[in-house]
């Protein structure tokens, strides 16, 4: 079995909260315009913190919450599209700062907003008996924002979340897929020459992403439930990528899932890409929404286009 048990969760706590009213001071927008279209009221922005700093805090909190000896960690995976450097990876940079043992495989995964979800699936395939993995989602998306583009900059926040997982002799139903985004509907251009030192701004075709996201998460949820032979009635909680409340509501409506089963925290955190699901897991656990014995679906989508889901008993 490739089943996993999540032993602990944690997330970083950034100090600077940016409200919709803050954006209204610099853009042709308003709190109502942003809220009605996205469900987002606030988001956090890193100031002095880099992606690795946020990942470190989230990882430390997850390790503390798990209560396990860090020497049990065998795999350390960081999902991010916004690392501090092209090389070394965030995971390699943090391995010694976290005082992990010498025989830890450490690496980053870039699957955009699907990164944490993909990383959980990678960990489930790698883990053996008595081994544990530390899986982090961390993003500093503010460095990719065009602060004059209200269609993108109001959506995204910075942050990090993490989980400690171990192998479990129980089913884990998983699904992942990628559809090439040849039209660059969700795109961050890189440097093209030595003269272009800056990474380009995030670009997004909102309508295309919206349509894809609803279809992709529906497909992913239906796939993992079919594998299990379960229906939506058997699901206790769905934790999805926190991109847009209208996307989440549409997925719930099409699959006949009551919204009370769809956990959301995007109102406070916005879209934190690969950190999104990890932060949501930590917050749901802190709030007592996520309880042992629950049947949980985790699902998401991202640039690429990448998407997937996992279904397991918490």
Tab-separated table of C-alpha atoms in Angstrom:
chain	number	residue	atom	x	y	z
A	1	UNK	CA	0.000	0.000	0.000
A	2	UNK	CA	1.158	3.560	-0.730
A	3	UNK	CA	-1.045	4.909	2.050
A	4	UNK	CA	0.123	7.781	4.229
A	5	UNK	CA	-0.770	9.222	7.608
A	6	UNK	CA	-0.264	12.926	8.193
A	7	UNK	CA	1.333	13.172	11.627
A	8	UNK	CA	1.584	16.931	11.914
A	9	UNK	CA	0.939	20.201	10.093
A	10	UNK	CA	2.211	23.735	10.391
A	11	UNK	CA	2.373	27.021	8.540
A	12	UNK	CA	4.357	30.244	8.565
A	13	UNK	CA	2.918	33.344	10.197
A	14	UNK	CA	3.673	36.462	8.181
A	15	UNK	CA	3.215	39.858	9.783
A	16	UNK	CA	2.157	42.034	6.847
A	17	UNK	CA	-1.487	41.624	5.894
A	18	UNK	CA	-2.640	43.379	2.709
A	19	UNK	CA	-6.343	44.212	2.458
A	20	UNK	CA	-8.494	44.857	-0.582
A	21	UNK	CA	-8.745	48.463	0.533
A	22	UNK	CA	-4.953	48.709	0.273
A	23	UNK	CA	-5.213	47.776	-3.396
A	24	UNK	CA	-8.005	50.293	-3.916
A	25	UNK	CA	-5.498	53.026	-3.030
A	26	UNK	CA	-3.232	52.161	-5.976
A	27	UNK	CA	-5.539	50.486	-8.524
A	28	UNK	CA	-8.934	51.019	-10.142
A	29	UNK	CA	-10.591	48.470	-7.885
A	30	UNK	CA	-12.500	48.120	-4.615
A	31	UNK	CA	-13.068	45.688	-1.796
A	32	UNK	CA	-16.455	44.781	-3.299
A	33	UNK	CA	-15.006	44.212	-6.802
A	34	UNK	CA	-12.356	41.817	-5.498
A	35	UNK	CA	-14.578	40.038	-2.972
A	36	UNK	CA	-17.484	39.356	-5.319
A	37	UNK	CA	-15.202	37.949	-8.034
A	38	UNK	CA	-12.776	35.969	-5.888
A	39	UNK	CA	-13.918	35.686	-2.285
A	40	UNK	CA	-10.584	37.141	-1.153
A	41	UNK	CA	-10.483	39.894	1.478
A	42	UNK	CA	-6.825	39.835	2.575
A	43	UNK	CA	-3.532	38.146	1.810
A	44	UNK	CA	-0.061	38.193	3.382
A	45	UNK	CA	3.072	39.635	1.824
A	46	UNK	CA	6.637	38.709	2.722
A	47	UNK	CA	8.887	41.676	3.370
A	48	UNK	CA	12.349	40.592	4.546
A	49	UNK	CA	11.405	36.901	4.398
A	50	UNK	CA	12.489	34.770	1.467
A	51	UNK	CA	10.773	31.568	0.346
A	52	UNK	CA	13.250	29.518	2.376
A	53	UNK	CA	12.534	31.523	5.556
A	54	UNK	CA	8.808	30.845	5.282
A	55	UNK	CA	9.421	27.193	4.433
A	56	UNK	CA	11.702	26.853	7.468
A	57	UNK	CA	9.074	28.203	9.862
A	58	UNK	CA	6.311	26.020	8.401
A	59	UNK	CA	8.549	22.928	8.535
A	60	UNK	CA	9.571	23.588	12.142
A	61	UNK	CA	5.929	24.000	13.171
A	62	UNK	CA	4.922	20.788	11.368
A	63	UNK	CA	7.744	18.834	13.017
A	64	UNK	CA	6.743	20.183	16.429
A	65	UNK	CA	3.102	19.316	15.793
A	66	UNK	CA	4.009	15.779	14.735
A	67	UNK	CA	6.027	15.088	17.855
A	68	UNK	CA	8.372	12.742	16.011
A	69	UNK	CA	12.152	12.583	16.151
A	70	UNK	CA	13.488	14.461	13.080
A	71	UNK	CA	15.924	11.567	12.614
A	72	UNK	CA	12.971	9.596	11.203
A	73	UNK	CA	12.726	11.961	8.235
A	74	UNK	CA	14.004	10.223	5.110
A	75	UNK	CA	12.571	12.514	2.412
A	76	UNK	CA	12.340	16.298	2.401
A	77	UNK	CA	10.337	17.772	-0.483
A	78	UNK	CA	9.620	21.465	-1.041
A	79	UNK	CA	6.986	22.442	-3.600
A	80	UNK	CA	7.626	25.907	-4.986
A	81	UNK	CA	7.757	27.936	-8.197
A	82	UNK	CA	9.490	30.829	-6.422
A	83	UNK	CA	12.727	29.503	-4.894
A	84	UNK	CA	15.361	31.852	-3.514
A	85	UNK	CA	17.794	30.710	-6.210
A	86	UNK	CA	17.751	28.531	-9.301
A	87	UNK	CA	20.307	26.407	-7.449
A	88	UNK	CA	20.597	25.152	-4.746
A	89	UNK	CA	17.024	24.087	-4.128
A	90	UNK	CA	15.085	25.344	-1.126
A	91	UNK	CA	15.061	21.827	0.335
A	92	UNK	CA	18.835	21.481	0.069
A	93	UNK	CA	19.322	24.922	1.607
A	94	UNK	CA	17.142	24.082	4.612
A	95	UNK	CA	18.179	20.505	5.315
A	96	UNK	CA	20.935	21.380	7.795
A	97	UNK	CA	19.029	24.324	9.284
A	98	UNK	CA	16.301	21.845	10.226
A	99	UNK	CA	18.927	19.484	11.692
A	100	UNK	CA	17.671	16.599	9.600
A	101	UNK	CA	19.804	13.432	9.490
A	102	UNK	CA	22.522	12.888	6.900
A	103	UNK	CA	20.685	10.329	4.777
A	104	UNK	CA	17.788	12.574	3.707
A	105	UNK	CA	16.818	12.897	0.044
A	106	UNK	CA	16.092	16.619	-0.362
A	107	UNK	CA	14.679	18.239	-3.496
A	108	UNK	CA	12.200	20.798	-4.839
A	109	UNK	CA	9.147	20.183	-7.045
A	110	UNK	CA	7.755	22.803	-9.415
A	111	UNK	CA	4.240	21.916	-10.490
A	112	UNK	CA	2.947	25.433	-9.800
A	113	UNK	CA	-0.203	25.391	-7.644
A	114	UNK	CA	-0.363	21.575	-7.881
A	115	UNK	CA	3.109	21.275	-6.377
A	116	UNK	CA	2.188	20.302	-2.831
A	117	UNK	CA	-0.410	17.810	-4.048
A	118	UNK	CA	2.127	16.224	-6.406
A	119	UNK	CA	4.734	16.173	-3.626
A	120	UNK	CA	2.397	14.258	-1.314
A	121	UNK	CA	1.929	11.662	-4.040
A	122	UNK	CA	5.689	11.428	-4.578
A	123	UNK	CA	6.233	10.955	-0.850
A	124	UNK	CA	3.601	8.217	-0.690
A	125	UNK	CA	5.437	6.288	-3.400
A	126	UNK	CA	8.871	6.687	-1.801
A	127	UNK	CA	8.097	5.943	1.842
A	128	UNK	CA	8.857	2.569	3.395
A	129	UNK	CA	7.964	1.177	6.809
A	130	UNK	CA	9.143	3.314	9.755
A	131	UNK	CA	10.159	6.167	7.435
A	132	UNK	CA	8.719	9.673	7.451
A	133	UNK	CA	8.739	12.543	4.987
A	134	UNK	CA	8.594	16.298	5.434
A	135	UNK	CA	6.558	17.930	2.650
A	136	UNK	CA	6.440	21.717	2.338
A	137	UNK	CA	4.645	24.150	0.035
A	138	UNK	CA	6.192	27.622	0.030
A	139	UNK	CA	5.837	30.628	-2.239
A	140	UNK	CA	6.940	34.242	-2.466
A	141	UNK	CA	4.687	35.191	-5.366
A	142	UNK	CA	4.900	38.898	-4.646
A	143	UNK	CA	8.196	39.053	-6.551
A	144	UNK	CA	6.362	37.981	-9.735
A	145	UNK	CA	3.515	40.487	-9.480
A	146	UNK	CA	2.798	43.421	-11.749
A	147	UNK	CA	1.291	45.811	-9.213
A	148	UNK	CA	-0.541	47.698	-11.962
A	149	UNK	CA	-2.466	44.604	-13.145
A	150	UNK	CA	-5.587	44.217	-11.025
A	151	UNK	CA	-6.446	40.904	-12.694
A	152	UNK	CA	-3.455	39.176	-11.117
A	153	UNK	CA	-1.897	41.091	-8.240
A	154	UNK	CA	-5.035	41.119	-6.064
A	155	UNK	CA	-5.251	37.322	-6.168
A	156	UNK	CA	-1.945	36.136	-4.824
A	157	UNK	CA	-0.313	36.009	-1.417
A	158	UNK	CA	2.941	34.775	0.082
A	159	UNK	CA	3.163	31.940	2.578
A	160	UNK	CA	4.195	28.410	3.461
A	161	UNK	CA	2.654	25.290	4.923
A	162	UNK	CA	4.063	21.875	5.738
A	163	UNK	CA	3.132	18.339	6.730
A	164	UNK	CA	5.003	15.416	8.264
A	165	UNK	CA	3.799	12.125	6.805
A	166	UNK	CA	4.591	8.472	7.393
A	167	UNK	CA	3.752	5.283	5.556
A	168	UNK	CA	0.420	3.733	6.487
A	169	UNK	CA	-0.987	0.335	5.586
A	170	UNK	CA	-4.226	1.804	4.290
A	171	UNK	CA	-5.547	2.856	0.889
A	172	UNK	CA	-4.466	6.105	-0.689
A	173	UNK	CA	-6.321	6.788	-3.910
A	174	UNK	CA	-4.438	9.213	-6.116
A	175	UNK	CA	-4.759	10.834	-9.497
A	176	UNK	CA	-2.584	13.300	-11.400
A	177	UNK	CA	-2.608	14.609	-14.934
A	178	UNK	CA	-1.122	17.374	-17.059
A	179	UNK	CA	-2.506	19.131	-20.113
A	180	UNK	CA	0.066	21.230	-21.945
A	181	UNK	CA	-0.795	24.912	-21.691
A	182	UNK	CA	0.398	25.831	-25.156
A	183	UNK	CA	-1.413	29.164	-25.072
A	184	UNK	CA	0.371	30.289	-21.887
A	185	UNK	CA	-2.911	30.876	-20.082
A	186	UNK	CA	-1.020	30.804	-16.781
A	187	UNK	CA	2.543	31.905	-17.293
A	188	UNK	CA	5.608	33.412	-15.654
A	189	UNK	CA	8.299	34.109	-18.284
A	190	UNK	CA	11.944	33.530	-17.416
A	191	UNK	CA	15.111	35.348	-18.385
A	192	UNK	CA	15.929	35.178	-22.099
A	193	UNK	CA	19.439	36.627	-21.981
A	194	UNK	CA	22.191	37.741	-19.623
A	195	UNK	CA	20.914	41.292	-19.963
A	196	UNK	CA	17.416	40.365	-18.701
A	197	UNK	CA	18.177	39.902	-15.047
A	198	UNK	CA	14.592	40.024	-13.824
A	199	UNK	CA	12.035	37.234	-14.041
A	200	UNK	CA	8.896	38.407	-15.848
A	201	UNK	CA	5.538	39.181	-14.256
A	202	UNK	CA	2.846	36.546	-13.816
A	203	UNK	CA	0.346	36.510	-16.674
A	204	UNK	CA	-3.060	34.859	-16.669
A	205	UNK	CA	-6.032	34.348	-18.958
A	206	UNK	CA	-8.618	34.353	-16.204
A	207	UNK	CA	-11.527	32.916	-18.191
A	208	UNK	CA	-9.483	30.041	-19.571
A	209	UNK	CA	-8.028	29.182	-16.173
A	210	UNK	CA	-11.477	29.371	-14.575
A	211	UNK	CA	-12.984	26.901	-17.059
A	212	UNK	CA	-10.030	24.538	-16.797
A	213	UNK	CA	-9.986	24.594	-12.993
A	214	UNK	CA	-13.631	23.558	-12.622
A	215	UNK	CA	-13.340	20.748	-15.150
A	216	UNK	CA	-9.992	19.535	-13.810
A	217	UNK	CA	-10.955	19.346	-10.140
A	218	UNK	CA	-14.263	17.673	-10.976
A	219	UNK	CA	-12.409	15.048	-13.004
A	220	UNK	CA	-9.810	14.522	-10.283
A	221	UNK	CA	-12.350	14.098	-7.482
A	222	UNK	CA	-14.522	11.762	-9.550
A	223	UNK	CA	-11.452	9.668	-10.415
A	224	UNK	CA	-10.255	9.051	-6.850
A	225	UNK	CA	-13.784	8.344	-5.605
A	226	UNK	CA	-14.312	5.845	-8.440
A	227	UNK	CA	-11.074	4.100	-7.467
A	228	UNK	CA	-12.370	3.747	-3.911
A	229	UNK	CA	-15.866	2.746	-4.947
A	230	UNK	CA	-17.198	5.665	-2.888
A	231	UNK	CA	-19.523	8.562	-3.603
A	232	UNK	CA	-19.455	12.169	-2.463
A	233	UNK	CA	-21.703	11.128	0.413
A	234	UNK	CA	-18.765	9.152	1.843
A	235	UNK	CA	-16.516	12.228	1.859
A	236	UNK	CA	-16.299	14.200	5.103
A	237	UNK	CA	-14.102	17.068	3.932
A	238	UNK	CA	-12.656	18.450	0.698
A	239	UNK	CA	-9.569	20.654	0.889
A	240	UNK	CA	-8.906	22.186	-2.500
A	241	UNK	CA	-6.422	24.649	-3.897
A	242	UNK	CA	-7.536	28.040	-2.606
A	243	UNK	CA	-7.652	30.051	-5.808
A	244	UNK	CA	-11.137	31.512	-6.137
A	245	UNK	CA	-14.344	30.939	-4.176
A	246	UNK	CA	-16.388	30.857	-7.396
A	247	UNK	CA	-14.287	27.954	-8.689
A	248	UNK	CA	-14.781	26.050	-5.439
A	249	UNK	CA	-18.532	26.752	-5.440
A	250	UNK	CA	-18.862	25.568	-9.048
A	251	UNK	CA	-17.001	22.320	-8.323
A	252	UNK	CA	-19.213	21.707	-5.292
A	253	UNK	CA	-22.382	22.400	-7.258
A	254	UNK	CA	-21.486	20.142	-10.186
A	255	UNK	CA	-20.573	17.251	-7.864
A	256	UNK	CA	-23.449	17.887	-5.421
A	257	UNK	CA	-21.086	18.414	-2.505
A	258	UNK	CA	-22.476	20.646	0.264
A	259	UNK	CA	-20.346	23.759	0.703
A	260	UNK	CA	-19.970	22.983	4.404
A	261	UNK	CA	-17.762	20.058	3.302
A	262	UNK	CA	-15.556	22.384	1.221
A	263	UNK	CA	-12.968	23.917	3.534
A	264	UNK	CA	-11.883	27.433	2.564
A	265	UNK	CA	-9.462	29.975	3.984
A	266	UNK	CA	-8.769	32.008	0.842
A	267	UNK	CA	-10.725	34.897	2.340
A	268	UNK	CA	-7.692	35.538	4.575
A	269	UNK	CA	-4.746	34.068	2.642
A	270	UNK	CA	-5.618	34.523	-1.036
A	271	UNK	CA	-4.010	32.246	-3.602
A	272	UNK	CA	-0.614	31.093	-2.301
A	273	UNK	CA	0.022	28.624	-5.149
A	274	UNK	CA	1.945	25.551	-3.919
A	275	UNK	CA	1.523	26.690	-0.310
A	276	UNK	CA	-2.259	26.896	-0.609
A	277	UNK	CA	-3.312	23.339	0.261
A	278	UNK	CA	-0.582	22.961	2.879
A	279	UNK	CA	-1.706	26.120	4.693
A	280	UNK	CA	-5.351	25.011	4.433
A	281	UNK	CA	-4.534	21.623	5.985
A	282	UNK	CA	-2.733	23.276	8.890
A	283	UNK	CA	-5.509	25.800	9.463
A	284	UNK	CA	-8.285	23.186	9.221
A	285	UNK	CA	-6.466	21.085	11.815
A	286	UNK	CA	-5.910	24.076	14.118
A	287	UNK	CA	-9.584	25.029	13.858
A	288	UNK	CA	-10.748	21.504	14.696
A	289	UNK	CA	-12.461	21.143	11.315
A	290	UNK	CA	-10.120	18.311	10.304
A	291	UNK	CA	-10.519	15.328	12.636
A	292	UNK	CA	-9.103	11.827	12.849
A	293	UNK	CA	-11.160	9.209	11.044
A	294	UNK	CA	-12.450	11.614	8.395
A	295	UNK	CA	-12.487	10.655	4.721
A	296	UNK	CA	-10.620	13.526	3.090
A	297	UNK	CA	-10.171	14.589	-0.530
A	298	UNK	CA	-7.322	16.941	-1.393
A	299	UNK	CA	-7.487	18.385	-4.888
A	300	UNK	CA	-5.901	21.151	-6.901
A	301	UNK	CA	-4.815	22.549	-10.240
A	302	UNK	CA	-2.054	24.788	-11.483
A	303	UNK	CA	0.059	26.086	-14.310
A	304	UNK	CA	1.133	23.609	-16.840
A	305	UNK	CA	-1.829	22.772	-16.807
A	306	UNK	CA	-1.344	20.346	-13.902
A	307	UNK	CA	-4.045	18.895	-11.671
A	308	UNK	CA	-4.893	15.963	-9.441
A	309	UNK	CA	-6.376	14.647	-6.199
A	310	UNK	CA	-5.761	12.249	-3.337
A	311	UNK	CA	-8.388	10.530	-1.215
A	312	UNK	CA	-7.554	8.928	2.129
A	313	UNK	CA	-8.643	8.539	5.728
A	314	UNK	CA	-7.227	11.223	7.982
